Short mmCIF file of C-alpha atoms and ligand atoms in Angstrom, two decimals:
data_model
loop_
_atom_site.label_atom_id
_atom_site.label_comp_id
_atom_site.label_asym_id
_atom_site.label_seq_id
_atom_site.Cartn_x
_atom_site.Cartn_y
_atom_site.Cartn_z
CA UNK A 24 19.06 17.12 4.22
CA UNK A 25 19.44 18.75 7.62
CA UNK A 26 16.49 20.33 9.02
CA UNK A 27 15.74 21.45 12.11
CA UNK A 28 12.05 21.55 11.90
CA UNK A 29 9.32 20.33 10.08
CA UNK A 30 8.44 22.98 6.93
CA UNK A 31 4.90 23.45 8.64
CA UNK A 32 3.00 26.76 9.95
CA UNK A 33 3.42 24.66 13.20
CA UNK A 34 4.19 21.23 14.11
CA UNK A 35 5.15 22.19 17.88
CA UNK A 36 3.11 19.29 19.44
CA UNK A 37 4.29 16.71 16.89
CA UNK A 38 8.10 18.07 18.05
CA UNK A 39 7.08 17.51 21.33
CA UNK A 40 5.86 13.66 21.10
CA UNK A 41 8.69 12.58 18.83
CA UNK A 42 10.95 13.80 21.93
CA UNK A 43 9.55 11.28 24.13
CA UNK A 44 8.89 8.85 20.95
CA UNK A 45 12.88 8.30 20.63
CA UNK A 46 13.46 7.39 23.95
CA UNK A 47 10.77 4.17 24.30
CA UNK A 48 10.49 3.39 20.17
CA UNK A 49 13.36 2.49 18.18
CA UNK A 50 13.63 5.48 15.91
CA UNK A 51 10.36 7.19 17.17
CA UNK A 52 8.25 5.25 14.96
CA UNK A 53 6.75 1.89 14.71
CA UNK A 54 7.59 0.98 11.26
CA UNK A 55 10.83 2.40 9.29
CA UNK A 56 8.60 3.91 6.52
CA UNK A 57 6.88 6.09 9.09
CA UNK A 58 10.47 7.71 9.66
CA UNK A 59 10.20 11.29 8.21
CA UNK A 60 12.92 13.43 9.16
CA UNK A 61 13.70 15.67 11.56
CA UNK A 62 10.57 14.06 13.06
CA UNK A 63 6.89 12.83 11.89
CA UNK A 64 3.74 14.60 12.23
CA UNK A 65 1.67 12.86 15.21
CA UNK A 66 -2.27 12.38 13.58
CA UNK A 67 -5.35 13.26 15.31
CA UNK A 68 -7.78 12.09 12.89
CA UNK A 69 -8.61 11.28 9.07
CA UNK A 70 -11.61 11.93 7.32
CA UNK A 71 -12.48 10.85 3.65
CA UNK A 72 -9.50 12.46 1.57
CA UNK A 73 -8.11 14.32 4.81
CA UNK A 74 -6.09 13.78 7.11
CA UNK A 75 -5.31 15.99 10.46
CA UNK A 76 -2.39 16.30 13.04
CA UNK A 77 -2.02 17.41 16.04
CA UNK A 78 -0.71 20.65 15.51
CA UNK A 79 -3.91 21.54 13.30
CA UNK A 80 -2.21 20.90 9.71
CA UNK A 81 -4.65 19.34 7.37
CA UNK A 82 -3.19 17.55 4.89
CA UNK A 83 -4.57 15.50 1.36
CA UNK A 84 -3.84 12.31 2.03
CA UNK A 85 -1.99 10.08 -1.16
CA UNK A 86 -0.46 7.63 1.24
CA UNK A 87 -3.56 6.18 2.40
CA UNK A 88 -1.78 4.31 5.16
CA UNK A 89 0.33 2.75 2.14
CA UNK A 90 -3.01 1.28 0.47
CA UNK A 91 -5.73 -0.15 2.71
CA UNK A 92 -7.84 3.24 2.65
CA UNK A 93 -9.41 2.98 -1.01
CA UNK A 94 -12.67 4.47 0.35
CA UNK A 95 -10.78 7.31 1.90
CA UNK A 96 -10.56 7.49 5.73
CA UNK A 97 -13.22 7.18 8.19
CA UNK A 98 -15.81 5.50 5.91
CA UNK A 99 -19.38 5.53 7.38
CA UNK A 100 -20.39 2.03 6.50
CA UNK A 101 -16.93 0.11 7.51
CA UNK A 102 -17.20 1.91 10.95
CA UNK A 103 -20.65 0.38 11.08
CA UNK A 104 -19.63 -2.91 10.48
CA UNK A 105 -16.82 -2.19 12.66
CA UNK A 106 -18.48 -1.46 15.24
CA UNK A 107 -21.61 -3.85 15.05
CA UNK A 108 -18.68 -6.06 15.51
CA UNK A 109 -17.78 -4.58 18.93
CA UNK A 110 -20.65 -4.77 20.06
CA UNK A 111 -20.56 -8.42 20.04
CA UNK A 112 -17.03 -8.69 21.68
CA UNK A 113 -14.05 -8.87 19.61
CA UNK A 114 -12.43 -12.06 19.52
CA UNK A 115 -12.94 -15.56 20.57
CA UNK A 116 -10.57 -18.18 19.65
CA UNK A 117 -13.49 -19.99 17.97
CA UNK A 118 -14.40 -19.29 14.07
CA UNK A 119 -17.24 -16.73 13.14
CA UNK A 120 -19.99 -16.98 10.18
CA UNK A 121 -18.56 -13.66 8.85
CA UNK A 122 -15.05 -15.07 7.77
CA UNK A 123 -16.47 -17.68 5.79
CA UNK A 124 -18.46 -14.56 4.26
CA UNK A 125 -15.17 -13.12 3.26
CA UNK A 126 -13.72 -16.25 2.24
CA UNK A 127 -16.41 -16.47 -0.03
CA UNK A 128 -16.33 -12.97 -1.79
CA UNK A 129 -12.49 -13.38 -2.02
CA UNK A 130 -12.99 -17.10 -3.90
CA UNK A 131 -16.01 -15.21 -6.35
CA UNK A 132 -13.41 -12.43 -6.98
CA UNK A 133 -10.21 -14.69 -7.29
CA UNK A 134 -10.43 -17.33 -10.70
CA UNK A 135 -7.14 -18.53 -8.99
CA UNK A 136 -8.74 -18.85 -5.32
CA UNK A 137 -10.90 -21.65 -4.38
CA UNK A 138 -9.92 -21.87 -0.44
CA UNK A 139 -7.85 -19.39 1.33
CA UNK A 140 -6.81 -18.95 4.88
CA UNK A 141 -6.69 -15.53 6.77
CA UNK A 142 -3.81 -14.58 8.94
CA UNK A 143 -3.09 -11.22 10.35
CA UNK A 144 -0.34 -9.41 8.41
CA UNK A 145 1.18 -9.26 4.67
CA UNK A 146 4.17 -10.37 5.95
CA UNK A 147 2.50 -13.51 7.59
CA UNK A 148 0.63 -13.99 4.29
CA UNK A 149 3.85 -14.28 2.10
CA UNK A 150 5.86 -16.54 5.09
CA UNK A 151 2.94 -18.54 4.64
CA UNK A 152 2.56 -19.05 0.92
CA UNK A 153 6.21 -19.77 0.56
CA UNK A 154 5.70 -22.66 3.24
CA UNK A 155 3.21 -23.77 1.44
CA UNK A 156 4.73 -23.77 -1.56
CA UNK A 157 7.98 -25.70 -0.25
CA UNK A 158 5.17 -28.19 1.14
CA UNK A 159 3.69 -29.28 -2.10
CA UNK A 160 6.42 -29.42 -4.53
CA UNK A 161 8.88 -30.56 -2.10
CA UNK A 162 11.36 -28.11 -3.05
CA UNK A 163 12.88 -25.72 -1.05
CA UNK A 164 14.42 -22.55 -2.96
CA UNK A 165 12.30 -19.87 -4.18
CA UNK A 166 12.82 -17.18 -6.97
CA UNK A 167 11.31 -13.36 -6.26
CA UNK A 168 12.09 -10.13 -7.82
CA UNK A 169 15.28 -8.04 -7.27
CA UNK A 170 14.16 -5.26 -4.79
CA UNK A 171 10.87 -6.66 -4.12
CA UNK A 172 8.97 -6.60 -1.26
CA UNK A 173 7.00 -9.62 0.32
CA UNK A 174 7.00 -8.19 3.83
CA UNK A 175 9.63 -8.28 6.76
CA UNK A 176 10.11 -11.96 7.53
CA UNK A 177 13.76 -13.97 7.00
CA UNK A 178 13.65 -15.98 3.37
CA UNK A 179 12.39 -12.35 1.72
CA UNK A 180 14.79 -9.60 3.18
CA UNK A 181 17.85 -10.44 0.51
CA UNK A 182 20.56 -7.79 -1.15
CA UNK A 183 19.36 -6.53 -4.31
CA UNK A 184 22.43 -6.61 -6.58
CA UNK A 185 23.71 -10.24 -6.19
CA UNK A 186 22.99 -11.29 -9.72
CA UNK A 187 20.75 -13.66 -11.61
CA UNK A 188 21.25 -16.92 -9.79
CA UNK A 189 23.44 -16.59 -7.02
CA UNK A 190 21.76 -17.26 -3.45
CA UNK A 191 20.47 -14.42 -1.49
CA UNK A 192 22.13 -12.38 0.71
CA UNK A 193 20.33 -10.84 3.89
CA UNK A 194 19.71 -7.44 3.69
CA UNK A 195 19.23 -7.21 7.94
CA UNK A 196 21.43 -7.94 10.36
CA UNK A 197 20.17 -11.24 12.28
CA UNK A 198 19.25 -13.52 9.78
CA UNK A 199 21.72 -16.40 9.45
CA UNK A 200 23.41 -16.97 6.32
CA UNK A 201 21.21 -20.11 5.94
CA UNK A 202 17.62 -18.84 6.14
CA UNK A 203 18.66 -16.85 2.46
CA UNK A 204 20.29 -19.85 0.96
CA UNK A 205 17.47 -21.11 -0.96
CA UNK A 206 16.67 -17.05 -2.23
CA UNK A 207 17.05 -16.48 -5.60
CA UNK A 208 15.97 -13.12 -7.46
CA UNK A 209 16.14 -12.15 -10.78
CA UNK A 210 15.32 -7.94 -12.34
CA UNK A 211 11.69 -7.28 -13.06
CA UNK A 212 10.55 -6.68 -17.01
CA UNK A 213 13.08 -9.41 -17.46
CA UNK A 214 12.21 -12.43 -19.26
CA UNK A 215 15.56 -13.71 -20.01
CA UNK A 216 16.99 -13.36 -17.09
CA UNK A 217 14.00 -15.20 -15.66
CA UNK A 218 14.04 -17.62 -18.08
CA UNK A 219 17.58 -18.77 -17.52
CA UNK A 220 17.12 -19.04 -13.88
CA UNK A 221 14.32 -20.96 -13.69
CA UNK A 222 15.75 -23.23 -16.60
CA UNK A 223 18.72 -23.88 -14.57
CA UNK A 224 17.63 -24.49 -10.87
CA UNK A 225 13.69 -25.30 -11.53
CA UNK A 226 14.62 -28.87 -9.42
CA UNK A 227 15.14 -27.00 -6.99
CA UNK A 228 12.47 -24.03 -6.93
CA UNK A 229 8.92 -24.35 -5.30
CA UNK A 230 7.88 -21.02 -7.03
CA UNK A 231 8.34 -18.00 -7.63
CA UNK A 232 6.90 -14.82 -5.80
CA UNK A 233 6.09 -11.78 -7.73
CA UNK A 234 4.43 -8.23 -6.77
CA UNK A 235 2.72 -8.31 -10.24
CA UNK A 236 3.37 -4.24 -10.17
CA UNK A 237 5.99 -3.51 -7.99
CA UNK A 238 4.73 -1.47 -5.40
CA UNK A 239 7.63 -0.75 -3.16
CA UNK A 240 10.13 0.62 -5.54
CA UNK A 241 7.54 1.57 -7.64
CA UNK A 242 4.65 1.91 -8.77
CA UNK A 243 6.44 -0.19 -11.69
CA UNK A 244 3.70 -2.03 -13.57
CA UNK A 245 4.99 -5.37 -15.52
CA UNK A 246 5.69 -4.78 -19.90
CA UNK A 247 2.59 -6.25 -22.01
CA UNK A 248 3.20 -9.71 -21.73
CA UNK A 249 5.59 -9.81 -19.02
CA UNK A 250 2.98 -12.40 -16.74
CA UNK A 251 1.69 -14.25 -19.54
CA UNK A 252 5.76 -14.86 -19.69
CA UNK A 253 5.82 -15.84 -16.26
CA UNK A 254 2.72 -17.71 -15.72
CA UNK A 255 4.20 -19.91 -19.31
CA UNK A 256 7.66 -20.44 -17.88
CA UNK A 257 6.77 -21.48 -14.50
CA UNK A 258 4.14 -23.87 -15.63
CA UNK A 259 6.58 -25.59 -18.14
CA UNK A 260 9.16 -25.99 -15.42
CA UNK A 261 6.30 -26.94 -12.65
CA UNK A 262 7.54 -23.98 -10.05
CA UNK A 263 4.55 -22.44 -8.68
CA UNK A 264 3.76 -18.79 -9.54
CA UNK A 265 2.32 -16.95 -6.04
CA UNK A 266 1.27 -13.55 -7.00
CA UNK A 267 2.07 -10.72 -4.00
CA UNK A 268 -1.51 -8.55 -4.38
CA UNK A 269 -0.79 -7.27 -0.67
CA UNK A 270 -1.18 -3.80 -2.90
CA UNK A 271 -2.71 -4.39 -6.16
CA UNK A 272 -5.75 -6.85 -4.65
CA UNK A 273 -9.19 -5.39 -4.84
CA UNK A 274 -6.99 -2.04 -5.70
CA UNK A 275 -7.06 -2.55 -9.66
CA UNK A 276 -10.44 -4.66 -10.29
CA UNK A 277 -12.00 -6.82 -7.68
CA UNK A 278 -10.11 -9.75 -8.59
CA UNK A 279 -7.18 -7.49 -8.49
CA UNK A 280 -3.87 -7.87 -10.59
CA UNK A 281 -4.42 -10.92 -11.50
CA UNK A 282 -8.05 -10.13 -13.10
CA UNK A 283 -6.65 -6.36 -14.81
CA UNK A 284 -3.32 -8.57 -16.39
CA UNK A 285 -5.48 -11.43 -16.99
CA UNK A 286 -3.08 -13.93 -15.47
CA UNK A 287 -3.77 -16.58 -13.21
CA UNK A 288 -1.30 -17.43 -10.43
CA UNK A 289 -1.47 -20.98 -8.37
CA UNK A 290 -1.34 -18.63 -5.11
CA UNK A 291 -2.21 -15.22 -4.30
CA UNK A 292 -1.24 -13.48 -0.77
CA UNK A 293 -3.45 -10.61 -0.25
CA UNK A 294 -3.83 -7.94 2.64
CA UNK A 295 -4.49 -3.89 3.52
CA UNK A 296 -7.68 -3.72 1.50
CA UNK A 297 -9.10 -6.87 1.87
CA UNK A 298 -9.41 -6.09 5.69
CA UNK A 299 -11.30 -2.54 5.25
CA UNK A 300 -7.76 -1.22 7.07
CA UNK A 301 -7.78 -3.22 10.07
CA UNK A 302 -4.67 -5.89 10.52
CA UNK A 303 -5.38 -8.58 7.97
CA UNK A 304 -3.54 -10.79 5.41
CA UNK A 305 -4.67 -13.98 3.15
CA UNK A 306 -3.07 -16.72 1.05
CA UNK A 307 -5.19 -18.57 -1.01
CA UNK A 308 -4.90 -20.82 -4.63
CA UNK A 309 -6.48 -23.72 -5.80
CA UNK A 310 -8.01 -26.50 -3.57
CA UNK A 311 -5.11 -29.94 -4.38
CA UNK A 312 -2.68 -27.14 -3.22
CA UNK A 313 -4.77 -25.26 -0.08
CA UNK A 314 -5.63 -28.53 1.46
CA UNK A 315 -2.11 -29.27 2.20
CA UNK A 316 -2.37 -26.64 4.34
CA UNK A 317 -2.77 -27.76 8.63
CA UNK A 318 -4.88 -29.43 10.06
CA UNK A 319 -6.08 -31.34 6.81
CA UNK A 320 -2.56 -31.22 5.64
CA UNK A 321 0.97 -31.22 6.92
CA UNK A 322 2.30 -27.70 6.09
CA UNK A 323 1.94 -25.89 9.95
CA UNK A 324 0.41 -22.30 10.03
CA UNK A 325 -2.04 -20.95 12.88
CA UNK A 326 -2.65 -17.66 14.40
CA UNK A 327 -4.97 -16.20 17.89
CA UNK A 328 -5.59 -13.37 16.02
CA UNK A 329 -5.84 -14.88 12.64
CA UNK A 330 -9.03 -13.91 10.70
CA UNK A 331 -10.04 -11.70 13.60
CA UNK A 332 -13.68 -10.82 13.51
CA UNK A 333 -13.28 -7.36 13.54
CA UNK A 334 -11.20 -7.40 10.33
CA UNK A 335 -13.38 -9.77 8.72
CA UNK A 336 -16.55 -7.53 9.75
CA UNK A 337 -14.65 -4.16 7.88
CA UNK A 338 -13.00 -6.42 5.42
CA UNK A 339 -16.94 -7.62 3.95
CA UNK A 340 -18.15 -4.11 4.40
CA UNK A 341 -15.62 -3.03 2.01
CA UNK A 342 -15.78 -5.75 -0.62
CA UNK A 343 -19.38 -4.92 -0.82
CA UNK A 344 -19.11 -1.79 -1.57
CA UNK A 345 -16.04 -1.78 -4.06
CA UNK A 346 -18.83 -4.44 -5.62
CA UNK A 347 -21.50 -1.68 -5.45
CA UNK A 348 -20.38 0.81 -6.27
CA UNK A 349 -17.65 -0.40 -9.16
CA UNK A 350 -15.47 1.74 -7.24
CA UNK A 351 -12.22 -0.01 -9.60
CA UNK A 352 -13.21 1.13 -12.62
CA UNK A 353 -14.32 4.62 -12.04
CA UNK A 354 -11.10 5.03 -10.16
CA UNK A 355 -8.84 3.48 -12.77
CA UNK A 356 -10.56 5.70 -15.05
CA UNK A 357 -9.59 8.67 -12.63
CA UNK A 358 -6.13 7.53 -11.89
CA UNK A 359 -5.48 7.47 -15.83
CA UNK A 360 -6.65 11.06 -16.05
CA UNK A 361 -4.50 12.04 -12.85
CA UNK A 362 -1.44 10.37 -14.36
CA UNK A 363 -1.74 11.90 -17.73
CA UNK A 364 -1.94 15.15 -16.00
CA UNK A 365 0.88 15.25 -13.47
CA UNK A 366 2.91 13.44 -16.65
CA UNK A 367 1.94 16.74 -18.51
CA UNK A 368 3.45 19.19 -15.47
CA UNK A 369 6.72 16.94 -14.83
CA UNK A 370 7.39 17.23 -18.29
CA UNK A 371 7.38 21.43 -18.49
CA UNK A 372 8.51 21.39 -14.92
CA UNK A 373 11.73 18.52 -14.78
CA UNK A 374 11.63 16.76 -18.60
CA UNK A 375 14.09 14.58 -16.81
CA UNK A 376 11.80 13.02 -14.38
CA UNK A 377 9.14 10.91 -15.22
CA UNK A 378 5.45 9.39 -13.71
CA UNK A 379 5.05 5.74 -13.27
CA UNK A 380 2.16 3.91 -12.53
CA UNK A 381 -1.01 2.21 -13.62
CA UNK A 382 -5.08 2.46 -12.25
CA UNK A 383 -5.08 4.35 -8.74
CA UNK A 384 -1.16 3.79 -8.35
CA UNK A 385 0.98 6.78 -8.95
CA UNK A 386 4.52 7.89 -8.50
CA UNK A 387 6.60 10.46 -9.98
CA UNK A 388 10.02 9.08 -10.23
CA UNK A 389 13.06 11.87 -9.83
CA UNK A 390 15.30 10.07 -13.35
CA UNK A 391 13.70 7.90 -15.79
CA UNK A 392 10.95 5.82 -15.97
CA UNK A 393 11.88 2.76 -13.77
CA UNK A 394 11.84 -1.15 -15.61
CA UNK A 395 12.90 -2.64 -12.38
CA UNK A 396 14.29 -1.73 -9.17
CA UNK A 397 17.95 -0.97 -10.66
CA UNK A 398 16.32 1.78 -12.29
CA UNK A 399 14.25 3.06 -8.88
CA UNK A 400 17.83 3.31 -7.60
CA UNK A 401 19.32 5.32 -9.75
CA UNK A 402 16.90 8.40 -9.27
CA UNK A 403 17.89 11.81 -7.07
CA UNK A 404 16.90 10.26 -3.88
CA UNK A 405 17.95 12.74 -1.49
CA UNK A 406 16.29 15.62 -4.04
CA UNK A 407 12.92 13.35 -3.56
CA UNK A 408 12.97 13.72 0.41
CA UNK A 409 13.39 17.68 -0.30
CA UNK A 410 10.26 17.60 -3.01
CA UNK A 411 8.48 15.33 -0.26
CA UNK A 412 8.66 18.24 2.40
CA UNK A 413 7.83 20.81 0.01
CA UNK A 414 4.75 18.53 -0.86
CA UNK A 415 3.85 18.54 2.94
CA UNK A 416 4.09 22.56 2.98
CA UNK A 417 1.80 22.73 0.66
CA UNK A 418 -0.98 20.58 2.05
CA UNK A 419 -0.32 16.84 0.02
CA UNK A 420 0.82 14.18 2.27
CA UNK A 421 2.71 11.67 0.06
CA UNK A 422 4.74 8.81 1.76
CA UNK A 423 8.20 10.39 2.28
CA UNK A 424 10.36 7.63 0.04
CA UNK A 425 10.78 7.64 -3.20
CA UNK A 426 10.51 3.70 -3.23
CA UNK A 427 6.81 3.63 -1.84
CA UNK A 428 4.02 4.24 -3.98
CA UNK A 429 1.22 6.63 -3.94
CA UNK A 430 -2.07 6.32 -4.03
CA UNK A 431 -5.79 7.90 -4.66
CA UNK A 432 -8.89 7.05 -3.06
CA UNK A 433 -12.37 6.78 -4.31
CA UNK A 434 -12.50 10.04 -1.65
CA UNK A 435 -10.73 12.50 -3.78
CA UNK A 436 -13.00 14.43 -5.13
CA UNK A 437 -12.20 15.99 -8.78
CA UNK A 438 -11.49 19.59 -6.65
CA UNK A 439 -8.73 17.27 -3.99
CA UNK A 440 -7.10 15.87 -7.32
CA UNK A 441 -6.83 19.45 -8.81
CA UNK A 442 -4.84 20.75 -5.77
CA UNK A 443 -2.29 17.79 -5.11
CA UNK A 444 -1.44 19.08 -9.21
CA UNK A 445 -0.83 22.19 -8.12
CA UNK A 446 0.94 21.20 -5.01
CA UNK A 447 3.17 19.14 -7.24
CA UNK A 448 3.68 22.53 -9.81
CA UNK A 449 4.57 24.13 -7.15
CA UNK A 450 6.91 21.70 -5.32
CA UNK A 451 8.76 20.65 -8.22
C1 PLP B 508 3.58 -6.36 -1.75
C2 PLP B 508 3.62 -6.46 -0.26
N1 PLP B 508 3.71 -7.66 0.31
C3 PLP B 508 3.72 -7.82 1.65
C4 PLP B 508 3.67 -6.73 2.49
C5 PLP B 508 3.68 -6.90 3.96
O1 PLP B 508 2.43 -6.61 4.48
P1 PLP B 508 2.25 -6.16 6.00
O2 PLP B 508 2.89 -4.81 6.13
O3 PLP B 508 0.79 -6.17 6.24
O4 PLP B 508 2.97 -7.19 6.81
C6 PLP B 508 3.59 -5.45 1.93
C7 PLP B 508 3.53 -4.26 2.79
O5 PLP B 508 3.55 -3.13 2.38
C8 PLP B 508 3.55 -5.31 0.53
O6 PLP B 508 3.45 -4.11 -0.04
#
């Protein structure tokens, strides 16, 4: 899609920074998904639902800075705790009462989490777990999920594509052939395929990683009894089962995926909400496998900013009040209502195209409704960048793929919801 300009009243400013942007940022932009083409809109601020740029567009904000933002932006009692924090100075390379705080709520939400260590990113979280999981069975190849996404670090960034039980394949440039040797994948909503995978090579798999909905070419929740399937086979064939909650933790009940599917995992890796939208991630699981973890045990992992106090002051704030107020279910309840409706609209609109998703998670999908990532793939991509800029005209900021998912907040109000509808009538 060639365009010269952004399809805004004005976007003059954002033009403006981009043109510098290029020169000193690879791309403009400080993380590939940020990418929106011919250039991004540059934000001034966010407030509850909202979202504001510098040119003076106001958008509704359903990409929440992909998840964290559950509350909506700007929330009065995380900036407190935020900034009680400040006041105190920000870090100090020695621990702080308030992390063991969090580490607390996280084990009372978490059946699966009795200890669980905080680093800074997602990305660290998953690096982490997977360690850890080599560490304690002794194994060293790992199964995940064709075309899912654990983050930007070597052992995770395969080829989709390579087939049930062949090793990975690097999908960047720079990661030696070896570091993706011990990757295996197999297609989401899958059993079989996962079954005869783990069957054959479980002497050699630690575990195997799993976005229990697939968030990144999706939303693409799991079949009825697709976990139950998994947590079964990987018990029988003693691989661990680390569930990737990066998205779904605290998003779909407070003990997250693992709670709303009622599965339990042996390790969860958690992040975005779980740090009230400041840098945070966290792998946790049961104690005889935590403890292996350094300096009681031998698998290596350490961080400055790990567990930094500022996180872990907006990170409590927030599990509090997604405690207080049951902010889950009322916006499950909400997202159910929202789905059903946009489902209603695609289907007079484009019967072809269909709406995935499951509690606040929400996607409308330009083909059918996706199993797996095969199925993400095969939708009108480049018609989904057009619909994405039409979206923006009319006010509903969406991230601009159609792999990522979308999200609502506990912000929207009934009135916010109504609108992004019509934007979508309108747009599709
Ligand atoms: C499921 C999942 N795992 C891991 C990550 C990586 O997290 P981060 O971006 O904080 O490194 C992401 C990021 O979107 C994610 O969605």
């Amino acid at each position: 899609m060639n365009m010269e300009k952004l399809m805004l009243a004005n976007s003059e400013k954002s033009e403006r920074i981009y043109g510098s942007a290029k020169e000193l940022i690879p791309g403009g932009v400080n993380s590939p998904v940020r990418a929106i083409k011919p250039y991004p809109f540059y934000v001034e601020s966010a407030k509850g639902s909202r979202i504001y740029d510098v040119d003076g567009n106001e958008f509704i904000d359903c990409c929440l800075a992909h998840g964290p933002e559950i509350l909506g932006h700007n929330h009065p009692e995380i900036r407190k705790a935020i900034e009680g924090q400040l006041a105190k100075g920000w870090i100090y390379g020695a621990p702080v009462e308030s992390e063991v705080k969090l580490a607390e709520k996280i084990a009372a939400s978490y059946k699966s989490i009795d200890m669980a260590r905080f680093v800074s990113t997602g990305t660290e979280a998953t690096m982490s777990a997977i360690r850890l999981a080599r560490g304690y069975t002794g194994k060293d190849g790992f199964l995940k999920i064709e075309g899912g996404f654990h983050g930007a670090h070597d052992a995770v960034l395969v080829k989709a594509g390579s087939g049930v039980s062949t090793h990975g394949e690097a999908s960047s440039a720079g990661i030696p052939a070896a570091f993706t040797r011990y990757t295996f994948q197999a297609p989401f909503n899958d059993i079989e395929s996962m079954a005869e995978i783990i069957e054959k090579r479980k002497d050699e798999l630690a575990a195997l990683i799993v976005e229990p909905v697939m968030g990144n070419a999706g939303p693409v929740p799991p079949e009825p009894g697709y976990l139950q399937e998994l947590r079964k086979l990987t018990e029988e064939n003693e691989v661990l089962l680390v569930f990737d909650e990066v998205i779904t933790g605290f998003r779909l009940a407070m003990g997250g995926a693992s709670e709303y599917f009622g599965v339990d995992p042996d390790l969860v890796t958690l992040g975005k909400i779980v740090g009230g939208g400041l840098p945070i991630g966290v792998f946790g699981g049961k104690r005889e496998i935590m403890e292996m973890v350094s300096p009681t045990g031998p698998v290596y992992q350490a961080g400055t900013f790990s567990g930094h106090p500022c996180s872990v002051a907006a990170g409590n704030a927030m599990l509090e009040l997604l405690k207080k107020e049951k902010v889950q279910e009322k916006l499950n309840r909400t997202g159910d209502k929202f789905r059903s409706d946009l489902a209603e609209i695609v289907e007079d609109k484009k019967p072809e195209y269909s709406v995935s998703g499951v509690g606040s998670l929400f996607k409308v999908f330009f083909g059918k409704k996706p199993r797996n990532y095969r199925d993400t793939l095969a939708c009108d991509q480049d018609g989904y960048v057009k619909f994405f800029h039409r979206l923006l005209k009319s006010g509903v900021f969406v991230p601009p793929s159609q792999f990522e998912t979308n999200f609502i907040s506990s912000a929207h109000s009934g009135e916010d919801l109504e609108k992004v509808l019509e934007a979508y009538k309108e747009s599709l």
